[in-house]
Amino acid sequence: MKALDGIKVLDFTHVQSGPTCTQLLAWFGADVLKVERPGVGDATRKQLVDVPGADSLYFTMLNHNKRSIELNSKTEEGKMVLTRLIEECDVMVENFAPGALDRMGFTWERIQEINPRMILASIKGFGPGDYEDCKVYENVAQCAGGAASTTGFLDGPPLVTGAQIGDSGTGLHLCLGIVTALFQRERSGRGQKVSAAMQDGVLNLCRVKLRDQQRLDAGPLTEYSQYGEGIPFGDATPRAGNDSGGGQPGRILKCKGWETDPNAYTYFITQAAVWGNVCDVIGKPDWKTAEGYATPPERLDKLNEIFEAIEAWTMTKTKFEVMEICNPLNIPVGPILSTKELIEDEGLRATGTIVDVDHPERGRYTSVGCPIKLSDSPVEVERSPLLGEHTLEILTEVLGMQGDTLDRVVQSGAVGTPRPVAAE
Ligand code: CAO
């Protein structure tokens, strides 16, 4: 038994943000029915193609454990099928451009009429206001949500980050909203509308930067490197390079091999409680008691000197040796792991966070599995569906269509050219 067994999800999502959310629901046990345009499908199927003719990794890695139905929801028969799907499902998830669902004729009011228990979950770029009609992709959200203005170095331009906090981050937010709405429905008997704007999701993840924005009113941010460098603060939270976001100073430092390996670096945190251990490890035992070095406030204007001394030590060790030496001493450090190192990591494979998946068109590929582990609801990662692989199965088994009705729908072209139902 899985946590969301019995929950049916009408998955009207595409690209990354929405599919991330419905993939999690599928991993938690929901039956996720992905609705795709006949003959076309989710645009990501054919984006960044690495194996000609096969679904791309972009698609497969975001759509595991789902079933696919081809459906043109703008035709009369298509609307009839969509209406039946809304009747049968518990949750409908969509991340179309603003207004697309209304233009299709499926407003929130109409959906409630069809199924008052339906939870309609939507991702848009912005919430209500000046920008509500905009189409939005990942980096737009990172820029509009506060991440870009606070990422990068002080003397450089704003930077976007590789972590897809706008897309996958908002998908996670929406997923939490959905399961919360399902929980409330248990008592109220009613569905509700769940909305997550990408700007809001990114801003939520940038909460500490808004903390610092308000702390600026009380004076300079002393834990930022620029304080020790004597560079005045402006009127907004500045970019802080690799400074730690909290009260314990940290930096990214070179390790042995950095000249040729772009990832031979470690993150190093000079946590106050283990300052003595840091001093011993780097061969500066006198700093434990020396005036100007002994307490955290005294050290704030000397962070460059201190991290230079630590780096002189880390450069004599590999990033893994730094980890091995510092961990037993409770000094928090983190090797900069490359994607190659992560994909080969035995520990992540043992927990199912990295998995190998077989696919009929592209062969075996590696994916990120479910990062959330439920002790009573284990996840088996199954390959993503081929376009329309389950069209007939969904029409007949989920919607109970047969005879003339089924013939009419198929002949209308609203569901593409359905593949035969796969043998067990
Ligand atoms: N049958 C019939 N029509 C369909 C359909 C189906 N199964 N699926 C989609 N369509 C139609 C939509 O109704 C829409 O038609 P209208 O423009 O006439 O209303 C059309 O296809 C295009 O949909 P779209 O505008 O959502 O797609 P796009 O490629 O132009 O824009 C995106 C993509 C992502 C910018 C936009 O969907 C968006 O802003 N979404 C919200 C924010 C978001 O999720 N962004 C993250 C994207 S990356 O994860």
Coordinates of C-alpha atoms and ligand atoms in Angstrom, one line a residue:
M1 CA 0.0 0.0 0.0
K2 CA 1.2 3.5 -0.9
A3 CA 0.3 6.8 0.9
L4 CA -1.8 8.1 -1.9
D5 CA -3.3 4.9 -3.1
G6 CA -6.8 5.5 -4.6
I7 CA -6.1 9.1 -5.5
K8 CA -6.4 9.9 -9.2
V9 CA -4.6 12.9 -10.6
L10 CA -5.5 14.5 -13.9
D11 CA -2.1 15.8 -14.9
F12 CA -2.5 18.6 -17.3
T13 CA 1.1 19.8 -16.7
H14 CA 4.0 20.4 -19.0
V15 CA 7.7 21.4 -19.1
Q16 CA 9.2 21.2 -15.5
S17 CA 7.4 22.9 -12.7
G18 CA 4.1 21.0 -12.9
P19 CA 5.5 17.6 -13.9
T20 CA 7.9 17.8 -10.8
C21 CA 4.8 18.0 -8.6
T22 CA 2.8 15.3 -10.3
Q23 CA 5.8 13.0 -10.4
L24 CA 6.0 13.3 -6.6
L25 CA 2.3 12.5 -6.3
A26 CA 2.9 9.4 -8.5
W27 CA 5.8 8.3 -6.3
F28 CA 3.6 8.7 -3.2
G29 CA 1.1 6.2 -4.9
A30 CA -1.4 8.4 -6.8
D31 CA -2.6 7.2 -10.2
V32 CA -1.3 10.1 -12.4
L33 CA -2.9 10.4 -15.8
K34 CA -0.9 12.8 -18.0
V35 CA -3.0 14.5 -20.6
E36 CA -1.0 15.5 -23.7
R37 CA -1.8 17.0 -27.1
P38 CA -2.2 14.3 -29.8
G39 CA 0.9 13.7 -31.8
V40 CA 2.8 16.4 -30.0
G41 CA 2.8 15.7 -26.2
D42 CA 4.7 17.6 -23.6
A43 CA 7.2 19.9 -25.4
T44 CA 10.1 18.5 -23.4
R45 CA 9.7 15.0 -25.0
K46 CA 11.5 16.4 -28.0
Q47 CA 13.7 19.0 -26.3
L48 CA 17.5 18.5 -25.7
V49 CA 17.2 15.1 -27.5
D50 CA 20.3 12.9 -27.0
V51 CA 19.0 9.6 -28.5
P52 CA 17.4 10.3 -31.9
G53 CA 13.7 9.3 -32.0
A54 CA 13.5 8.6 -28.3
D55 CA 12.0 10.7 -25.5
S56 CA 14.5 13.1 -24.1
L57 CA 16.0 12.8 -20.6
Y58 CA 14.4 16.1 -19.9
F59 CA 11.0 14.4 -20.3
T60 CA 11.8 11.0 -18.8
M61 CA 13.4 12.3 -15.7
L62 CA 10.3 14.4 -14.8
N63 CA 7.5 12.0 -15.7
H64 CA 8.2 8.7 -14.0
N65 CA 5.3 6.5 -12.8
K66 CA 2.7 8.2 -14.8
R67 CA 0.2 7.1 -17.5
S68 CA -0.2 9.1 -20.7
I69 CA -3.4 9.8 -22.6
E70 CA -3.4 11.8 -25.8
L71 CA -6.3 14.3 -25.9
N72 CA -7.2 17.4 -27.8
S73 CA -9.2 19.2 -25.2
K74 CA -10.3 21.9 -27.6
T75 CA -12.6 19.6 -29.7
E76 CA -16.1 18.7 -28.8
E77 CA -15.2 15.0 -28.1
G78 CA -12.1 16.1 -26.3
K79 CA -14.0 18.3 -24.0
M80 CA -16.4 15.4 -23.3
V81 CA -13.4 13.2 -22.3
L82 CA -11.9 15.9 -20.2
T83 CA -15.2 16.4 -18.4
R84 CA -15.3 12.6 -17.7
L85 CA -11.7 12.8 -16.4
I86 CA -12.7 15.7 -14.1
E87 CA -15.6 13.6 -12.8
E88 CA -13.3 10.6 -12.0
C89 CA -10.3 12.4 -10.6
D90 CA -9.5 13.8 -7.2
V91 CA -6.9 16.3 -8.2
M92 CA -6.3 18.3 -11.4
V93 CA -2.9 19.9 -11.8
E94 CA -2.0 22.4 -14.5
N95 CA 0.7 24.9 -15.3
F96 CA -0.6 26.5 -18.6
A97 CA -0.1 30.1 -19.4
P98 CA -2.5 32.3 -17.5
G99 CA -6.1 32.0 -18.8
A100 CA -5.5 28.9 -21.0
L101 CA -7.8 26.7 -19.0
D102 CA -10.6 29.3 -19.0
R103 CA -10.1 29.7 -22.8
M104 CA -10.6 25.9 -23.1
G105 CA -13.9 26.4 -21.3
F106 CA -12.9 24.8 -18.0
T107 CA -13.0 27.7 -15.5
W108 CA -12.8 26.9 -11.8
E109 CA -16.5 27.4 -11.5
R110 CA -17.2 24.9 -14.3
I111 CA -14.8 22.4 -12.7
Q112 CA -16.5 22.7 -9.4
E113 CA -19.9 22.1 -11.1
I114 CA -18.5 18.9 -12.7
N115 CA -16.9 17.7 -9.5
P116 CA -17.3 19.6 -6.2
R117 CA -14.6 17.4 -4.6
M118 CA -12.0 18.3 -7.2
I119 CA -8.8 20.0 -6.0
L120 CA -7.5 22.2 -8.8
A121 CA -3.8 23.0 -8.4
S122 CA -2.2 25.6 -10.6
I123 CA 1.3 27.0 -11.1
K124 CA 1.7 30.4 -12.7
G125 CA 4.7 32.7 -12.9
F126 CA 3.2 35.5 -10.8
G127 CA 0.3 35.8 -8.4
P128 CA -2.5 38.3 -9.0
G129 CA -1.2 41.8 -9.8
D130 CA 0.7 43.7 -12.5
Y131 CA 2.4 40.6 -14.0
E132 CA -0.3 38.0 -13.6
D133 CA -0.6 37.5 -17.4
C134 CA 3.1 36.8 -18.1
K135 CA 4.5 33.6 -19.3
V136 CA 7.3 32.6 -17.0
Y137 CA 10.3 30.2 -17.1
E138 CA 12.8 29.2 -14.4
N139 CA 15.2 32.0 -14.7
V140 CA 12.5 34.7 -14.9
A141 CA 11.3 33.4 -11.5
Q142 CA 14.8 33.4 -10.1
C143 CA 15.2 37.0 -11.1
A144 CA 11.8 38.1 -10.0
G145 CA 11.9 36.2 -6.7
G146 CA 15.0 37.7 -5.2
A147 CA 17.4 34.9 -5.9
A148 CA 19.4 36.5 -8.7
S149 CA 19.9 39.9 -7.0
T150 CA 21.4 38.1 -4.0
T151 CA 23.5 35.5 -5.9
G152 CA 27.0 36.1 -7.3
F153 CA 29.9 38.3 -6.2
L154 CA 29.6 41.9 -5.1
D155 CA 31.6 43.2 -8.1
G156 CA 29.8 41.1 -10.7
P157 CA 26.3 40.9 -12.2
P158 CA 23.4 39.0 -10.7
L159 CA 23.6 35.3 -11.2
V160 CA 21.1 32.5 -11.6
T161 CA 21.7 29.2 -9.9
G162 CA 21.7 25.7 -11.3
A163 CA 19.2 24.5 -8.7
Q164 CA 15.8 24.8 -10.4
I165 CA 14.2 26.7 -7.5
G166 CA 11.7 28.4 -9.7
D167 CA 10.4 25.2 -11.5
S168 CA 11.1 22.2 -9.3
G169 CA 10.9 24.4 -6.2
T170 CA 7.4 25.6 -7.0
G171 CA 6.4 22.1 -8.0
L172 CA 7.3 21.1 -4.4
H173 CA 5.3 23.9 -3.0
L174 CA 2.3 23.0 -5.0
C175 CA 2.6 19.3 -4.0
L176 CA 2.5 20.3 -0.4
G177 CA -0.6 22.4 -1.1
I178 CA -2.3 19.5 -2.8
V179 CA -1.8 17.0 0.0
T180 CA -2.9 19.6 2.5
A181 CA -6.1 20.2 0.5
L182 CA -6.7 16.4 0.3
F183 CA -6.3 16.3 4.1
Q184 CA -8.8 19.1 4.5
R185 CA -11.2 17.4 2.0
E186 CA -11.3 14.4 4.4
R187 CA -13.2 16.7 6.8
S188 CA -15.0 19.2 4.6
G189 CA -15.9 16.9 1.8
R190 CA -15.1 19.8 -0.6
G191 CA -12.3 20.4 -3.1
Q192 CA -10.5 23.7 -3.3
K193 CA -8.2 25.7 -5.5
V194 CA -4.5 25.5 -4.7
S195 CA -2.2 28.2 -6.4
A196 CA 1.5 28.5 -6.2
A197 CA 3.2 31.4 -8.1
M198 CA 6.8 30.8 -9.1
Q199 CA 7.8 34.3 -7.9
D200 CA 6.3 33.5 -4.5
G201 CA 8.0 30.1 -4.3
V202 CA 11.5 31.6 -5.0
L203 CA 10.8 34.4 -2.6
N204 CA 9.9 31.8 0.1
L205 CA 13.3 30.2 -0.5
C206 CA 15.0 33.6 -0.3
R207 CA 13.4 34.3 3.1
V208 CA 16.8 34.8 4.9
K209 CA 17.7 37.5 2.3
L210 CA 14.6 39.4 3.3
R211 CA 15.6 39.0 6.9
D212 CA 18.9 40.7 6.0
Q213 CA 17.1 43.4 4.0
Q214 CA 15.4 44.5 7.2
R215 CA 18.5 44.0 9.4
L216 CA 20.3 46.6 7.2
D217 CA 18.1 49.3 8.9
A218 CA 20.1 48.5 12.1
G219 CA 23.5 48.9 10.4
P220 CA 26.0 47.0 8.3
L221 CA 25.7 43.2 8.0
T222 CA 28.8 42.3 10.0
E223 CA 28.9 38.7 9.0
Y224 CA 29.2 39.6 5.3
S225 CA 32.7 39.6 3.9
Q226 CA 32.3 43.1 2.6
Y227 CA 32.0 44.4 6.2
G228 CA 35.6 43.3 6.9
E229 CA 36.7 44.7 3.6
G230 CA 35.4 48.1 4.5
I231 CA 33.0 48.3 1.6
P232 CA 29.9 50.3 2.5
F233 CA 26.4 48.6 2.2
G234 CA 23.8 50.0 -0.1
D235 CA 20.0 50.0 0.5
A236 CA 19.4 46.3 -0.5
T237 CA 20.8 43.0 0.6
P238 CA 24.0 42.6 -1.5
R239 CA 25.4 39.7 -3.3
A240 CA 27.6 37.8 -0.9
G241 CA 29.7 35.5 -3.0
N242 CA 30.1 32.2 -1.1
D243 CA 29.6 33.7 2.3
S244 CA 27.4 31.5 4.5
G245 CA 23.9 32.8 4.8
G246 CA 23.9 32.5 8.6
G247 CA 25.8 33.6 11.6
Q248 CA 28.7 31.2 11.2
P249 CA 31.2 32.5 8.6
G250 CA 32.0 30.1 5.7
R251 CA 33.6 30.2 2.3
I252 CA 34.5 28.0 -0.6
L253 CA 38.2 27.2 -0.5
K254 CA 40.6 25.6 -3.0
C255 CA 41.7 22.0 -2.3
K256 CA 44.6 19.9 -3.8
G257 CA 44.2 19.7 -7.6
W258 CA 42.2 22.9 -8.0
E259 CA 44.5 24.0 -10.8
T260 CA 43.1 21.3 -13.2
D261 CA 39.9 20.1 -11.5
P262 CA 37.1 22.7 -11.5
N263 CA 35.5 21.0 -8.5
A264 CA 38.5 20.5 -6.3
Y265 CA 37.0 22.8 -3.6
T266 CA 35.4 22.5 -0.2
Y267 CA 33.0 24.6 1.7
F268 CA 34.5 25.4 5.1
I269 CA 32.5 26.8 8.1
T270 CA 34.3 28.4 11.0
Q271 CA 31.6 27.5 13.5
A272 CA 32.3 29.3 16.8
A273 CA 31.9 26.2 19.0
V274 CA 34.8 24.5 17.3
W275 CA 37.1 27.5 16.6
G276 CA 39.8 25.8 18.7
N277 CA 39.7 22.7 16.5
V278 CA 40.0 24.9 13.4
C279 CA 43.0 26.7 14.8
D280 CA 44.7 23.4 15.7
V281 CA 44.0 21.8 12.3
I282 CA 45.4 24.7 10.2
G283 CA 48.4 25.1 12.5
K284 CA 47.5 28.4 14.1
P285 CA 47.0 27.3 17.8
D286 CA 47.8 30.8 19.0
W287 CA 44.6 32.2 17.3
K288 CA 42.6 30.3 20.0
T289 CA 43.4 32.9 22.6
A290 CA 45.0 35.8 20.6
E291 CA 43.4 39.2 21.0
G292 CA 41.4 40.0 17.9
Y293 CA 40.9 36.3 17.0
A294 CA 39.5 34.5 20.1
T295 CA 35.9 35.5 19.8
P296 CA 33.5 35.6 16.8
P297 CA 32.8 39.4 16.9
E298 CA 36.6 40.1 17.0
R299 CA 37.1 37.9 13.9
L300 CA 34.5 39.6 11.7
D301 CA 36.9 42.2 10.3
K302 CA 39.6 39.6 9.7
L303 CA 37.7 36.9 7.7
N304 CA 39.8 37.4 4.6
E305 CA 43.0 36.7 6.6
I306 CA 41.5 33.8 8.4
F307 CA 40.1 32.1 5.3
E308 CA 43.4 32.6 3.5
A309 CA 45.1 30.7 6.3
I310 CA 42.5 28.0 6.2
E311 CA 42.9 27.7 2.4
A312 CA 46.6 27.4 2.7
W313 CA 45.9 24.3 4.6
T314 CA 43.0 22.9 2.5
M315 CA 45.1 23.3 -0.7
T316 CA 47.4 20.6 0.7
K317 CA 44.5 18.2 1.0
T318 CA 41.9 16.7 -1.4
K319 CA 38.3 17.8 -0.7
F320 CA 37.7 14.2 0.6
E321 CA 40.7 14.4 2.9
V322 CA 39.4 17.7 4.3
M323 CA 36.1 15.9 5.0
E324 CA 37.9 13.0 6.7
I325 CA 40.0 15.2 8.9
C326 CA 37.4 17.8 9.8
N327 CA 34.3 15.6 10.4
P328 CA 35.6 13.8 13.5
L329 CA 36.5 17.3 14.9
N330 CA 32.9 18.5 14.3
I331 CA 34.1 21.1 11.8
P332 CA 31.4 21.5 9.2
V333 CA 32.8 21.1 5.7
G334 CA 31.4 20.0 2.4
P335 CA 33.2 18.8 -0.7
I336 CA 32.1 20.4 -4.0
L337 CA 30.7 17.3 -5.7
S338 CA 30.4 17.3 -9.5
T339 CA 27.4 15.8 -11.3
K340 CA 29.7 13.0 -12.4
E341 CA 30.6 12.2 -8.8
L342 CA 27.0 12.3 -7.7
I343 CA 25.7 10.0 -10.5
E344 CA 28.4 7.5 -9.4
D345 CA 27.8 7.8 -5.7
E346 CA 27.2 4.4 -4.2
G347 CA 25.5 5.8 -1.1
L348 CA 22.9 7.8 -3.1
R349 CA 22.2 4.6 -5.2
A350 CA 21.8 2.5 -2.1
T351 CA 19.0 4.9 -0.8
G352 CA 17.3 5.1 -4.2
T353 CA 18.0 8.8 -4.6
I354 CA 20.0 7.9 -7.7
V355 CA 18.4 5.1 -9.8
D356 CA 18.8 3.4 -13.1
V357 CA 15.7 3.0 -15.2
D358 CA 15.1 0.9 -18.4
H359 CA 13.3 2.5 -21.3
P360 CA 12.1 0.8 -24.4
E361 CA 13.2 3.6 -26.8
R362 CA 16.4 4.8 -25.1
G363 CA 17.7 1.9 -23.1
R364 CA 19.0 2.3 -19.6
Y365 CA 19.4 5.8 -18.2
T366 CA 20.1 7.2 -14.8
S367 CA 17.7 9.5 -12.9
V368 CA 17.2 11.2 -9.6
G369 CA 14.7 9.1 -7.6
C370 CA 12.3 10.3 -4.9
P371 CA 14.2 12.5 -2.4
I372 CA 11.5 12.2 0.2
K373 CA 11.5 8.8 2.0
L374 CA 8.3 7.5 3.7
S375 CA 8.9 4.4 5.8
D376 CA 5.4 3.0 5.0
S377 CA 5.2 4.0 1.4
P378 CA 8.3 2.9 -0.5
V379 CA 8.9 4.2 -4.0
E380 CA 9.7 2.0 -7.0
V381 CA 10.7 4.3 -9.9
E382 CA 9.0 3.3 -13.1
R383 CA 9.9 4.6 -16.6
S384 CA 8.0 7.5 -18.0
P385 CA 5.1 6.6 -20.4
L386 CA 5.4 6.9 -24.2
L387 CA 3.1 9.4 -25.8
G388 CA -0.4 8.1 -25.6
E389 CA 0.7 4.7 -24.3
H390 CA -2.3 4.4 -22.0
T391 CA -5.0 6.3 -24.0
L392 CA -7.2 3.3 -24.6
E393 CA -6.6 1.9 -21.1
I394 CA -7.6 5.2 -19.6
L395 CA -10.7 5.6 -21.8
T396 CA -12.0 2.1 -21.1
E397 CA -10.7 1.2 -17.6
V398 CA -10.8 4.6 -15.9
L399 CA -13.7 6.2 -17.7
G400 CA -15.5 3.0 -18.6
M401 CA -16.1 4.0 -22.2
Q402 CA -17.1 1.3 -24.7
G403 CA -19.2 0.7 -27.8
D404 CA -20.4 3.7 -29.8
T405 CA -19.1 6.3 -27.4
L406 CA -15.6 4.9 -27.5
D407 CA -15.8 4.6 -31.3
R408 CA -17.0 8.1 -31.7
V409 CA -14.2 9.5 -29.5
V410 CA -11.5 7.5 -31.3
Q411 CA -12.8 8.3 -34.8
S412 CA -13.1 12.0 -34.0
G413 CA -9.3 12.2 -33.7
A414 CA -9.5 13.8 -30.3
V415 CA -7.4 11.1 -28.8
G416 CA -4.9 10.7 -31.6
T417 CA -4.3 7.2 -32.9
P418 CA -4.5 5.1 -29.7
R419 CA -2.0 2.2 -29.3
P420 CA -3.6 -1.1 -28.4
V421 CA -3.8 -1.8 -24.7
A422 CA -0.6 -3.5 -23.6
A423 CA -0.9 -7.2 -22.6
E424 CA -0.3 -7.8 -18.9
Ligands
CAO1 N1 -5.3 20.1 -26.1 C1 -5.6 21.3 -26.7 N2 -4.9 22.4 -26.4 C2 -3.9 22.3 -25.5 C3 -3.6 21.1 -24.8 C4 -4.4 19.9 -25.2 N3 -4.1 18.7 -24.6 N4 -2.6 21.3 -24.0 C5 -2.2 22.6 -24.2 N5 -3.0 23.2 -25.0 C6 -3.0 24.6 -25.5 C7 -3.3 25.5 -24.4 O1 -4.7 25.6 -24.1 C8 -2.8 26.8 -25.0 O2 -3.8 27.4 -25.9 P1 -4.3 28.9 -25.9 O3 -3.0 29.7 -26.0 O4 -5.2 29.0 -27.1 O5 -5.0 29.2 -24.6 C9 -1.7 26.4 -25.8 O6 -1.8 24.9 -25.9 C10 -0.3 26.7 -25.3 O7 -0.2 26.6 -23.9 P2 0.8 27.5 -23.1 O8 0.5 28.9 -23.4 O9 0.7 27.1 -21.7 O10 2.2 27.0 -23.6 P3 3.4 27.8 -24.1 O11 4.4 26.8 -24.6 O12 3.1 28.9 -25.0 O13 4.0 28.5 -22.7 C11 4.9 28.4 -20.5 C12 4.8 27.7 -21.9 C13 5.6 27.4 -19.6 C14 5.7 29.7 -20.6 C15 3.4 28.7 -20.0 O14 2.7 27.5 -20.0 C16 3.4 29.3 -18.6 O15 3.8 30.4 -18.3 N6 3.1 28.5 -17.6 C17 2.9 28.9 -16.2 C18 4.3 29.1 -15.6 C19 5.1 27.8 -15.6 O16 4.7 26.8 -15.2 N7 6.3 28.0 -16.0 C20 7.3 26.9 -15.9 C21 7.7 26.4 -17.1 S1 9.0 25.4 -16.9 O17 8.6 24.4 -15.8

